[in-house]
Coordinates of C-alpha atoms and ligand atoms in Angstrom, one line a residue:
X1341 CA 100.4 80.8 38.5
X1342 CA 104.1 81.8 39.6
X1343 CA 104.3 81.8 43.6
X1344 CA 104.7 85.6 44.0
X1345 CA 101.9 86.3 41.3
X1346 CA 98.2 87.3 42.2
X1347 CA 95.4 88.0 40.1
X1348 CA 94.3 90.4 42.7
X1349 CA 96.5 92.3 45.5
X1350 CA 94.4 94.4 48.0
X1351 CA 96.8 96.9 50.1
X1352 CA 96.1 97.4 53.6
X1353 CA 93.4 95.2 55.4
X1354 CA 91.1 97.5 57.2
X1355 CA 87.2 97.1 56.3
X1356 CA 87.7 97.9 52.8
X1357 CA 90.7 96.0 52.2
X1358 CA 90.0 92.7 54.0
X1359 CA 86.2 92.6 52.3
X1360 CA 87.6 93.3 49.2
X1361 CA 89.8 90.7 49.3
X1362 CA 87.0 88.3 50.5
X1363 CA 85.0 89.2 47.6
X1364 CA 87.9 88.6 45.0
X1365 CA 89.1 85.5 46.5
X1366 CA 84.7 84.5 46.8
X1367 CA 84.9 85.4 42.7
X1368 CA 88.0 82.9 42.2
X1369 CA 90.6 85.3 42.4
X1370 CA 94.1 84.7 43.2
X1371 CA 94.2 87.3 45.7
X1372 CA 97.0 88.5 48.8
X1373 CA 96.5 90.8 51.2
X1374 CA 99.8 93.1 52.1
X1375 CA 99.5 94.3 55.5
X1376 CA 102.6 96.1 57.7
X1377 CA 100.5 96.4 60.9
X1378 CA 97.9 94.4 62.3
X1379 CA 94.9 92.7 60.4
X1380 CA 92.1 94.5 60.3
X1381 CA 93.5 98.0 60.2
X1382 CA 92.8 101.1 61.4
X1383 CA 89.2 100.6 62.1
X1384 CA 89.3 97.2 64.3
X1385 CA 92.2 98.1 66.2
X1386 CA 92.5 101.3 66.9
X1387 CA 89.7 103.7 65.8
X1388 CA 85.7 102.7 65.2
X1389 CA 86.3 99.1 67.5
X1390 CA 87.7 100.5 70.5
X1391 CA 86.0 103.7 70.3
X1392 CA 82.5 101.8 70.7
X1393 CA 83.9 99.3 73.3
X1394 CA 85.0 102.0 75.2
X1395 CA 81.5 104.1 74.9
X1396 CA 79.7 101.1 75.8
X1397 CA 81.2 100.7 79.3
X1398 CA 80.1 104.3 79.5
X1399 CA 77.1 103.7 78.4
X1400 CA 76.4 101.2 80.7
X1401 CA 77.6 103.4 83.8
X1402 CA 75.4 106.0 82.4
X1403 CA 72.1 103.5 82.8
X1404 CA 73.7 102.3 86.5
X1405 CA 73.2 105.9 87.2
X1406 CA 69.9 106.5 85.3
X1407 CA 68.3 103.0 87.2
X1408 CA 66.9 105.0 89.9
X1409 CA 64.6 106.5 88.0
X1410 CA 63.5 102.5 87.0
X1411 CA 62.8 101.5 90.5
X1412 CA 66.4 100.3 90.7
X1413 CA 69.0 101.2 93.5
X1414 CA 72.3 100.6 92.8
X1415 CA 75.4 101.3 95.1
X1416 CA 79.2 101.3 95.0
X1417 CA 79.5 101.9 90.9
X1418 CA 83.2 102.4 90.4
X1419 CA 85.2 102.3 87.1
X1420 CA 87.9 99.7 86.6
X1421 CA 89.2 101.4 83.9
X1422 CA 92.1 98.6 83.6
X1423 CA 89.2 96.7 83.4
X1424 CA 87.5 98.6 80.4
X1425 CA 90.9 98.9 78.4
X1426 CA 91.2 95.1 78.8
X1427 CA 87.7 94.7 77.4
X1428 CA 88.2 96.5 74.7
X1429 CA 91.7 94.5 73.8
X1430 CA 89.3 91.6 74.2
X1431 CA 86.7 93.2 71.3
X1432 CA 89.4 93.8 69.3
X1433 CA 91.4 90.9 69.3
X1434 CA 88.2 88.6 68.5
X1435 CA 87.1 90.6 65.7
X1436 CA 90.7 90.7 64.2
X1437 CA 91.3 87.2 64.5
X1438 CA 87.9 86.6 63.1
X1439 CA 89.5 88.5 59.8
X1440 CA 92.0 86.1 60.1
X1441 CA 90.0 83.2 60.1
X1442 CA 88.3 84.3 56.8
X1443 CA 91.4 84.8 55.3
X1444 CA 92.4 81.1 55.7
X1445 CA 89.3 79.9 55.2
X1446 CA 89.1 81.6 51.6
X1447 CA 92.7 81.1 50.7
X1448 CA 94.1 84.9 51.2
X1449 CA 97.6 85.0 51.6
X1450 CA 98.4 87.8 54.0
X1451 CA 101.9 89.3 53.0
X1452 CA 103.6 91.5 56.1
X1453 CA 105.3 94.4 55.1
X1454 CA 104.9 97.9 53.4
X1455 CA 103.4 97.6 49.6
X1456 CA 103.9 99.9 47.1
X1457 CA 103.1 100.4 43.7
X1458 CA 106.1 99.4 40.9
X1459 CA 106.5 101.3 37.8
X1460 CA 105.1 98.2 36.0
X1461 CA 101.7 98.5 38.4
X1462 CA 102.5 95.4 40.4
X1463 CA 103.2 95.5 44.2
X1464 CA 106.8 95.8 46.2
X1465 CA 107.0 94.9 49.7
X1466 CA 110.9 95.2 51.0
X1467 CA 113.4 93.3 48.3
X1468 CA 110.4 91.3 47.1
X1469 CA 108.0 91.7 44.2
X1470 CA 104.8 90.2 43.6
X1471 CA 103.1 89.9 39.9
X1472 CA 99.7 91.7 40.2
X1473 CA 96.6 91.4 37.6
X1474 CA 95.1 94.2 40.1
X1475 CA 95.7 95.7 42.9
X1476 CA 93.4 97.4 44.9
X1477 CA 94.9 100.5 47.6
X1478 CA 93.0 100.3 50.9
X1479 CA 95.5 102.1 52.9
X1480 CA 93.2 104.2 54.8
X1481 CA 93.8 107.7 56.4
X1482 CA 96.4 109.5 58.6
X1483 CA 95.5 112.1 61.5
X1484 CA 95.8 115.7 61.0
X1485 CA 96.5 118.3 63.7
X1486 CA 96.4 121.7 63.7
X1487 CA 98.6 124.5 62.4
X1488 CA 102.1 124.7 64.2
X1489 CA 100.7 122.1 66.4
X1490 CA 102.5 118.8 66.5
X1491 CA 101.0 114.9 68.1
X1492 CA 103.4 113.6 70.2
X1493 CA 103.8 113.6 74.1
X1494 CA 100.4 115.2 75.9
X1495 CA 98.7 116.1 72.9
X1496 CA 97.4 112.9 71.2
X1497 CA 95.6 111.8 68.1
X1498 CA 92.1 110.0 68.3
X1499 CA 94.1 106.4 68.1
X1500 CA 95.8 107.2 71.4
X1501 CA 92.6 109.3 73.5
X1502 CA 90.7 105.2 73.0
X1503 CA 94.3 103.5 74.7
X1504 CA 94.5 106.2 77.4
X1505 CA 95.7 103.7 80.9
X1506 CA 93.9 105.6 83.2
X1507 CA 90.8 107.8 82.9
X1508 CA 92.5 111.4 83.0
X1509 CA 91.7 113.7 85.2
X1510 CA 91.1 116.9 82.4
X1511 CA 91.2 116.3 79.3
X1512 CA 90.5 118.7 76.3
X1513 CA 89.6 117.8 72.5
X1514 CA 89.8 119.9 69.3
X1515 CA 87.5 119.1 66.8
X1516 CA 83.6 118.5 67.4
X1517 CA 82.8 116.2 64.9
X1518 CA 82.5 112.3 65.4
X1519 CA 85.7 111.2 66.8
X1520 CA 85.5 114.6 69.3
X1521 CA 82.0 113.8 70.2
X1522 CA 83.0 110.2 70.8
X1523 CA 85.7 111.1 73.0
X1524 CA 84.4 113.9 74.5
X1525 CA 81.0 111.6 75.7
X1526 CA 82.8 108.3 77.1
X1527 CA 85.5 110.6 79.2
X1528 CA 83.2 112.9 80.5
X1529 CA 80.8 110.1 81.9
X1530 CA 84.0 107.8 83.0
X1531 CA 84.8 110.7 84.7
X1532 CA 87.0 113.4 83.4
X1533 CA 86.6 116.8 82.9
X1534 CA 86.3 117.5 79.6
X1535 CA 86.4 120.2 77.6
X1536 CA 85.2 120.0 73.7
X1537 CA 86.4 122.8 71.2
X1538 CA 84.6 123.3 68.1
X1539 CA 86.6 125.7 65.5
X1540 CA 82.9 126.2 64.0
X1541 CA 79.5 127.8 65.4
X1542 CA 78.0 124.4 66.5
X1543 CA 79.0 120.6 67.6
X1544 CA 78.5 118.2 64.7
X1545 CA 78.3 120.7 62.1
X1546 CA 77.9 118.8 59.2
X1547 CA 74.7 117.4 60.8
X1548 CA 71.4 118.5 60.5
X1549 CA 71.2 122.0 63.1
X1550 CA 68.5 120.4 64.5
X1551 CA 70.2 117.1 65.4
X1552 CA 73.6 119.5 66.9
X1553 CA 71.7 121.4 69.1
X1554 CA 69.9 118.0 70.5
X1555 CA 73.6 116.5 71.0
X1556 CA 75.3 120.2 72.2
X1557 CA 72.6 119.6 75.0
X1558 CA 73.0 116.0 75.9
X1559 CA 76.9 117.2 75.7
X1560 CA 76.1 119.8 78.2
X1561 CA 74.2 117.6 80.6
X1562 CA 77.0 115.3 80.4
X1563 CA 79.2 118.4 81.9
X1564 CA 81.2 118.5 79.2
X1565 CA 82.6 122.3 78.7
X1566 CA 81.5 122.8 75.1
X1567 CA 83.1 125.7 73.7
X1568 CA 82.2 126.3 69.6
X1569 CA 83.6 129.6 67.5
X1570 CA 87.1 128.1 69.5
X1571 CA 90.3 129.1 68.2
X1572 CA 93.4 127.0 70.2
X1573 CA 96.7 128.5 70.0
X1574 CA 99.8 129.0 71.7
X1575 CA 99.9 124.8 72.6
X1576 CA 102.5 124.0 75.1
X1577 CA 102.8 120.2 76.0
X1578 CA 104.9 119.9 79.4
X1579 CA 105.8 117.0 81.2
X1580 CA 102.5 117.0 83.5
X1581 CA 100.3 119.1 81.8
X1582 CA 99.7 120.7 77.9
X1583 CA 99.1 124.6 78.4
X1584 CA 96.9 126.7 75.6
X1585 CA 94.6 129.5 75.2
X1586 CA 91.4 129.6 73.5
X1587 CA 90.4 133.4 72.2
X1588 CA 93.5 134.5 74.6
X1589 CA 92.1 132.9 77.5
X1590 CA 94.5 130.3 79.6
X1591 CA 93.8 127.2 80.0
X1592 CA 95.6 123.5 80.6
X1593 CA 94.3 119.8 80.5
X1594 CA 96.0 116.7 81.4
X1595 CA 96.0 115.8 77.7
X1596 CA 94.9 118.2 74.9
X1597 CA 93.0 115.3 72.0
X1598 CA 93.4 116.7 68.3
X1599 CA 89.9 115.3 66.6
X1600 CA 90.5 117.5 63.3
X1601 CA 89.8 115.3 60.7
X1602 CA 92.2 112.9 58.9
X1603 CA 94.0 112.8 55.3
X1604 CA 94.8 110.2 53.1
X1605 CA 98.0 107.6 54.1
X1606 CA 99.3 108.0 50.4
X1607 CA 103.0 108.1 52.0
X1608 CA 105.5 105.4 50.6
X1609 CA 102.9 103.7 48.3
X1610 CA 104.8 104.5 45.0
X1611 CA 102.0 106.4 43.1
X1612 CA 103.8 108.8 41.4
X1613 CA 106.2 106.1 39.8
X1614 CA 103.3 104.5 39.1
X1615 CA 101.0 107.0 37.6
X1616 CA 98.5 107.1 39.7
X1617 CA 97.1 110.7 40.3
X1618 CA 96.0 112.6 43.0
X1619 CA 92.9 115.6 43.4
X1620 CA 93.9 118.9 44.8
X1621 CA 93.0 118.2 48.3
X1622 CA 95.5 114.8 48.1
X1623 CA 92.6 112.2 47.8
X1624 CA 93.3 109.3 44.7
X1625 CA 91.3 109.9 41.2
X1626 CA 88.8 107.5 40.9
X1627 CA 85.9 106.9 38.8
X1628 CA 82.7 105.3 39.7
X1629 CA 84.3 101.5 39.6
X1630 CA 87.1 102.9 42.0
X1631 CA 89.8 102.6 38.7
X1632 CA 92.3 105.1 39.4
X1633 CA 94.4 107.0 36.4
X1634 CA 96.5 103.8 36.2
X1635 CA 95.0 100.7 34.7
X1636 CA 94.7 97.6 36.9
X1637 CA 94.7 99.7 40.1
X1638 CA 91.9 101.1 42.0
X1639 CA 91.9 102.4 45.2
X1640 CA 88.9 102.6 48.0
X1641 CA 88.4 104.3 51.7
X1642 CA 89.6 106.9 53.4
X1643 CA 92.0 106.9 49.8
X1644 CA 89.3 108.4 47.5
X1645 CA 86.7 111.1 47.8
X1646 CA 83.5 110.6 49.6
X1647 CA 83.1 110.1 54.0
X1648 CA 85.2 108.6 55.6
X1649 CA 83.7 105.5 57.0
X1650 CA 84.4 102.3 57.1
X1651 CA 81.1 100.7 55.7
X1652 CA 81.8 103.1 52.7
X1653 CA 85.6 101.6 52.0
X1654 CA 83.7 98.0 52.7
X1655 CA 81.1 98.5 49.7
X1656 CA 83.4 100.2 47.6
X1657 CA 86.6 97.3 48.4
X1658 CA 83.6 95.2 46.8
X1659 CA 82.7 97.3 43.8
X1660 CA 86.2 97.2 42.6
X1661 CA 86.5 93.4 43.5
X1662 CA 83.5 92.7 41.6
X1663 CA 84.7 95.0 38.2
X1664 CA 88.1 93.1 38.7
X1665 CA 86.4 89.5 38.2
X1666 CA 84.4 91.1 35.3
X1667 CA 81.2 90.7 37.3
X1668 CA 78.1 92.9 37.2
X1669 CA 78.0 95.3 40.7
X1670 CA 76.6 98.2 42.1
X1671 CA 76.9 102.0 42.1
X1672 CA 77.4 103.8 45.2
X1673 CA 74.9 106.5 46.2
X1674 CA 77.1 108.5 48.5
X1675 CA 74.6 110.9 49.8
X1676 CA 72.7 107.6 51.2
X1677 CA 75.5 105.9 52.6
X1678 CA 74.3 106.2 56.9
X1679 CA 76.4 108.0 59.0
X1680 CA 76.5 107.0 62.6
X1681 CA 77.9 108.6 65.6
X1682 CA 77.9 107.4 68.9
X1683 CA 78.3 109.8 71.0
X1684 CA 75.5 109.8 73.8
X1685 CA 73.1 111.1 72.4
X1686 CA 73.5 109.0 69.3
X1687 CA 73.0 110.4 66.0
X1688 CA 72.3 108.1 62.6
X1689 CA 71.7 110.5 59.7
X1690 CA 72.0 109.8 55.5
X1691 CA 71.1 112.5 52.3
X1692 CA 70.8 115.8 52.6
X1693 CA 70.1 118.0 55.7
X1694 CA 66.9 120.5 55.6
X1695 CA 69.2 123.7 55.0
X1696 CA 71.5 121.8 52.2
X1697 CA 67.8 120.6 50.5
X1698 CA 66.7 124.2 50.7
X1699 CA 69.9 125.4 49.0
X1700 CA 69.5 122.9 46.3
X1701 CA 66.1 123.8 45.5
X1702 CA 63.7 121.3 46.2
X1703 CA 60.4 121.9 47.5
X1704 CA 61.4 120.9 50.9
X1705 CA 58.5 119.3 53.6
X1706 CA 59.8 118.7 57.1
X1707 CA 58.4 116.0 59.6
X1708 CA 59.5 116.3 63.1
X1709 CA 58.5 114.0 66.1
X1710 CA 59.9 113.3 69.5
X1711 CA 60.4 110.0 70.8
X1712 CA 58.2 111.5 73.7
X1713 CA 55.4 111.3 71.0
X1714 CA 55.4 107.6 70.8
X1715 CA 54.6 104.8 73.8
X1716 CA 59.0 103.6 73.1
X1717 CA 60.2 106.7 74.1
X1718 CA 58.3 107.0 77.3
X1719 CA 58.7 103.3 78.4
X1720 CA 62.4 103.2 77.6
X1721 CA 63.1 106.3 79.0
X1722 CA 64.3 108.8 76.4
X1723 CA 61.5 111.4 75.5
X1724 CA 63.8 113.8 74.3
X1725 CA 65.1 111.9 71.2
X1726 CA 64.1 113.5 67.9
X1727 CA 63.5 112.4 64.2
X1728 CA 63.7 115.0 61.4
X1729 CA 62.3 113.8 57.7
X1730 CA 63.6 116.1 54.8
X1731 CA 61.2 115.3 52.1
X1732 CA 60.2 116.6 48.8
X1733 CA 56.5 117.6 48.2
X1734 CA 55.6 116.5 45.2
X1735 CA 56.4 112.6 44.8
X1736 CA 57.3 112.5 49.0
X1737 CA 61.0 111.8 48.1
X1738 CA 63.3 110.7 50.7
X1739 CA 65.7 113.4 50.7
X1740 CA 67.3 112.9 54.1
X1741 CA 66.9 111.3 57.4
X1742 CA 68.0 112.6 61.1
X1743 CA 67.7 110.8 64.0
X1744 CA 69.1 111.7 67.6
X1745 CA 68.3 109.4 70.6
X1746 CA 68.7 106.1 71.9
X1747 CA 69.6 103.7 69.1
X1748 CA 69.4 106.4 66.5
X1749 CA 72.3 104.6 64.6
X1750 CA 70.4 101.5 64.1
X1751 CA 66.8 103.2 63.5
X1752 CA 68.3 105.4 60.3
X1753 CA 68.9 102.0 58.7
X1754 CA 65.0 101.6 57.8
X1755 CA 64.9 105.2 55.7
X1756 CA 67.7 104.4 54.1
X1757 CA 66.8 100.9 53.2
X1758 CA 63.2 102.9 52.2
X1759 CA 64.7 105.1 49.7
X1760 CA 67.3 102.7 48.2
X1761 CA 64.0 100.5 47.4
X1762 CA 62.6 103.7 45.7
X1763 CA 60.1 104.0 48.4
X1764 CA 59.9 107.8 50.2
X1765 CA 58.0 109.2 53.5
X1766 CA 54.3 108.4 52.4
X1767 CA 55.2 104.8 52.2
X1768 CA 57.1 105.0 55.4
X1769 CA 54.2 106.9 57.5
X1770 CA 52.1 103.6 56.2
X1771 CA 54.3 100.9 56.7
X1772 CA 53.4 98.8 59.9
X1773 CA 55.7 99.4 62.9
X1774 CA 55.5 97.1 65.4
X1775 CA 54.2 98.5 68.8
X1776 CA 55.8 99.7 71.3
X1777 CA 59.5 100.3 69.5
X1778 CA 61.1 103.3 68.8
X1779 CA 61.0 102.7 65.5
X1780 CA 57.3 103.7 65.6
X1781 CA 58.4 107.8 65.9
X1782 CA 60.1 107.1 62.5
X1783 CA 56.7 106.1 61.4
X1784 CA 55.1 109.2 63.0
X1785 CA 58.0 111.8 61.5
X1786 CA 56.7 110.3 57.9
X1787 CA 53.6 110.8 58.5
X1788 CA 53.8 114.6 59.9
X1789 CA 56.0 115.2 56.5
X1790 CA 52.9 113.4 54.9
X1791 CA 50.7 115.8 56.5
X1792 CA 48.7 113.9 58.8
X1793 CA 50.4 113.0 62.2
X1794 CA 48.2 110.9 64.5
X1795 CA 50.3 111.2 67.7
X1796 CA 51.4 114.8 68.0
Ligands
NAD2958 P1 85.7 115.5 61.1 O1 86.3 116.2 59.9 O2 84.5 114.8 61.0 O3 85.6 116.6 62.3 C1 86.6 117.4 62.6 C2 86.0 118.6 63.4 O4 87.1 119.4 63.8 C3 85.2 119.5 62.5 O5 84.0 119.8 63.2 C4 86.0 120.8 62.3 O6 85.2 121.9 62.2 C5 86.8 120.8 63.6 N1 88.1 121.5 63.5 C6 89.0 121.6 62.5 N2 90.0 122.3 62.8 C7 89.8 122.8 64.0 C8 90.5 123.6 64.9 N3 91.7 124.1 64.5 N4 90.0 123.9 66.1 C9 88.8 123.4 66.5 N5 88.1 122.6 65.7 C10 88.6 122.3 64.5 O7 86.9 114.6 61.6 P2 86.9 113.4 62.7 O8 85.9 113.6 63.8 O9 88.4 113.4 63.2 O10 86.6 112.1 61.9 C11 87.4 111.8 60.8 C12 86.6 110.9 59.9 O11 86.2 109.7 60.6 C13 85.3 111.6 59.5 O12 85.0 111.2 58.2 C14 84.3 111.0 60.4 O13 83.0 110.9 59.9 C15 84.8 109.6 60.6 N6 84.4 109.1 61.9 C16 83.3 108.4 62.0 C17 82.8 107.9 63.2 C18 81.6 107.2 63.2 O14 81.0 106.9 62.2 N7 81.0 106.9 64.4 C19 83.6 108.2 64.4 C20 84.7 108.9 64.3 C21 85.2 109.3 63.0

């Protein structure tokens, strides 16, 4: 094969780029990565990665504080904040020279530059041209802001609230979903005063309403001014201050954080030219293989419909590896892909939330528990946690999973893993759970769905 030809060139090498390229290059492929930034994208260097190094040096300072109540004293905490940026350059640069290292070590040439799309369907980047059998877009997502309201100076995207030098004094975020959450819950226990401003009636509102009015508390008790129903207008970024006004009344932070949601970095990628089309709300067409309207391309992430997470673009970059090489893969159920936040208190969640079960009709059983109900939550110190089993009566279907608390992120995992293996709640509520774990309230929420909770 020619020098500049590839059987497979994978755009943009955030988590579903570079694992899609693993996978092709793991199925024989003759495959490139083109990235213009840094390797690993988005995700490693400037968004999930930092994000959780960041909220785990708060997470930490919040247990420093919290000790006392373990027999523990501890004097003098103070944040080195230096300290905490330079620990999360750390995380990030060893994750993104571990990408690096499994390039080389499965023969991935990493091309630097912008790619685009030719009319013929192979790849551009600069002068040069590269032969392409496929090519997969992994570009990922730009931020949004809000109307009349531009990033730039004191207001800042999500990417620049994680590099902040210093912890800042006030500090104000739009937009209560994860990345607001996340920001909102490491400042406000580093030490700023933080304000959080949802547009809608609650904080995580595509969560369960259960699981937002567990986090609007913890939110709360982190003193974190949480203001839903919240309208900003009338942004003024000055040289020492950005000015605004929510429902007409005044008010000014040290930076104002726009956490509105992102939309997909299509920019510059040549899909016009090359016929690839676009949905009405500017996401790529794609079909259940992740083949867009053009033949030989596909496109995954943050480019095509479904969430926005990274573990998504992942399985998906290796669904469209895999239907590259010909090879037999997997379809994605998107409903029972786990979505984590890790805002304190964390949130894992997958499938369908009680109200959304109820609109769709099913005959909809509800299992509740607090982690207060098992020995974990008491000896670990978080009674308050809560998980929240949607269920269906009949055959004790799955139909969702909500967990808030300590570790909720990694506890959803098991109900997921249940229903993907065609088990639901009954099987759960009699699976053994290892004693004492948190994991045992999962057990117990299964088994109050099932009808017969033993500690509660
Ligand atoms: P999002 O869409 O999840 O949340 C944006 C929030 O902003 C919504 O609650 C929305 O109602 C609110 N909003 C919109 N316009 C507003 C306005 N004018 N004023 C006030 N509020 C307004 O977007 P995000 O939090 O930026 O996250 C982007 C994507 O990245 C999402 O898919 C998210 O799930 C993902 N993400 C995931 C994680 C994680 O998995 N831990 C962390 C961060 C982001």
């Amino acid at each position: 094969m020619a020098e500049n030809s590839y059987d497979c060139i994978v755009v943009g090498s955030g988590p579903g780029g570079y694992v899609a390229a693993i996978r092709a290059a793991q199925l024989g492929l003759k495959t490139a990565v083109v990235e213009r930034d840094r390797v690993g994208g988005r995700c490693l260097n400037y968004a999930c990665i930092p994000a959780k190094a960041i909220l785990r040096s708060a997470d930490l300072l919040t247990e420093i504080e919290e000790a006392k109540d373990f027999g523990l004293e501890v004097q003098g905490v103070t944040v080195d904040f230096a300290a905490v940026q330079a620990r999360r350059e750390r995380v990030v640069h060893t994750l993104t020279s571990g990408v690096a290292g499994l390039f080389k070590k499965n023969a991935i040439d990493v091309i630097e530059g912008s790619g685009a799309l030719t009319a013929d369907g192979d790849v551009r980047v600069g002068e040069d041209s590269y032969a392409a059998g496929s090519v997969i877009l992994a570009t990922g997502s730009v931020p949004r802001s809000i109307p009349g309201v531009e990033l730039g100076g004191r207001v800042i995207g999500t990417e620049e609230a994680w590099a902040l030098p210093e912890v800042p004094g006030r500090l104000a975020v739009v937009g209560a979903g994860a990345s607001g959450a996340e920001i909102a819950s490491a400042y406000a226990r580093l030490g700023s005063e933080v304000m959080l401003l949802e547009a809608l009636d609650r904080v995580l509102p595509t969560e369960d309403e259960d699981i937002s009015r567990v986090v609007a508390r913890g939110l709360k008790k982190q003193k974190i001014d949480v203001r839903t129903g919240a309208l900003v207008e009338g942004v003024q970024a000055g040289d020492a201050a950005v000015t605004f006004t929510i429902g007409g009344e005044a008010s000014e932070a040290d930076h104002l954080v726009i956490a509105v949601g992102r939309g997909a970095d299509v920019q510059g990628l040549g899909l016009a030219e090359a016929g690839v089309a676009l949905d009405e709300r500017g996401l790529v067409q794609v079909d259940g293989a992740l083949r867009t309207s053009r033949g030989g391309v596909y496109a995954i992430g943050d480019l095509v419909p479904g969430p926005a997470l990274a573990h998504k673009a992942s399985d998906e970059g290796i669904i469209a590896a895999e239907t590259i090489a010909g090879r037999p893969t997997h379809p994605l159920s998107y409903p029972d892909i786990p979505r984590a936040t890790f805002c304190t208190p964390n949130v894992g969640s997958f499938g369908l939330t009680e109200t959304q079960a109820r609109e769709q009709g099913y005959d909809v059983v509800v299992g509740k528990v607090q982690y207060g109900a098992v020995g974990g939550g008491t000896v670990y110190g978080d009674r308050t946690g809560l998980v929240k089993i949607v269920g269906e009566s009949a055959y004790g279907e799955l139909l969702g999973g909500h967990i808030v608390g300590s570790r909720a992120t990694e506890l959803i995992q098991e109900l997921v893993n249940v229903r993907l293996l065609e088990g639901g709640f009954p099987e759960v509520a009699r699976i053994v759970h290892g004693h004492p774990t948190l994991s045992e309230a999962v057990m117990e929420a299964s088994r109050a769905a099932d009808g017969w909770l033993i500690h509660g």
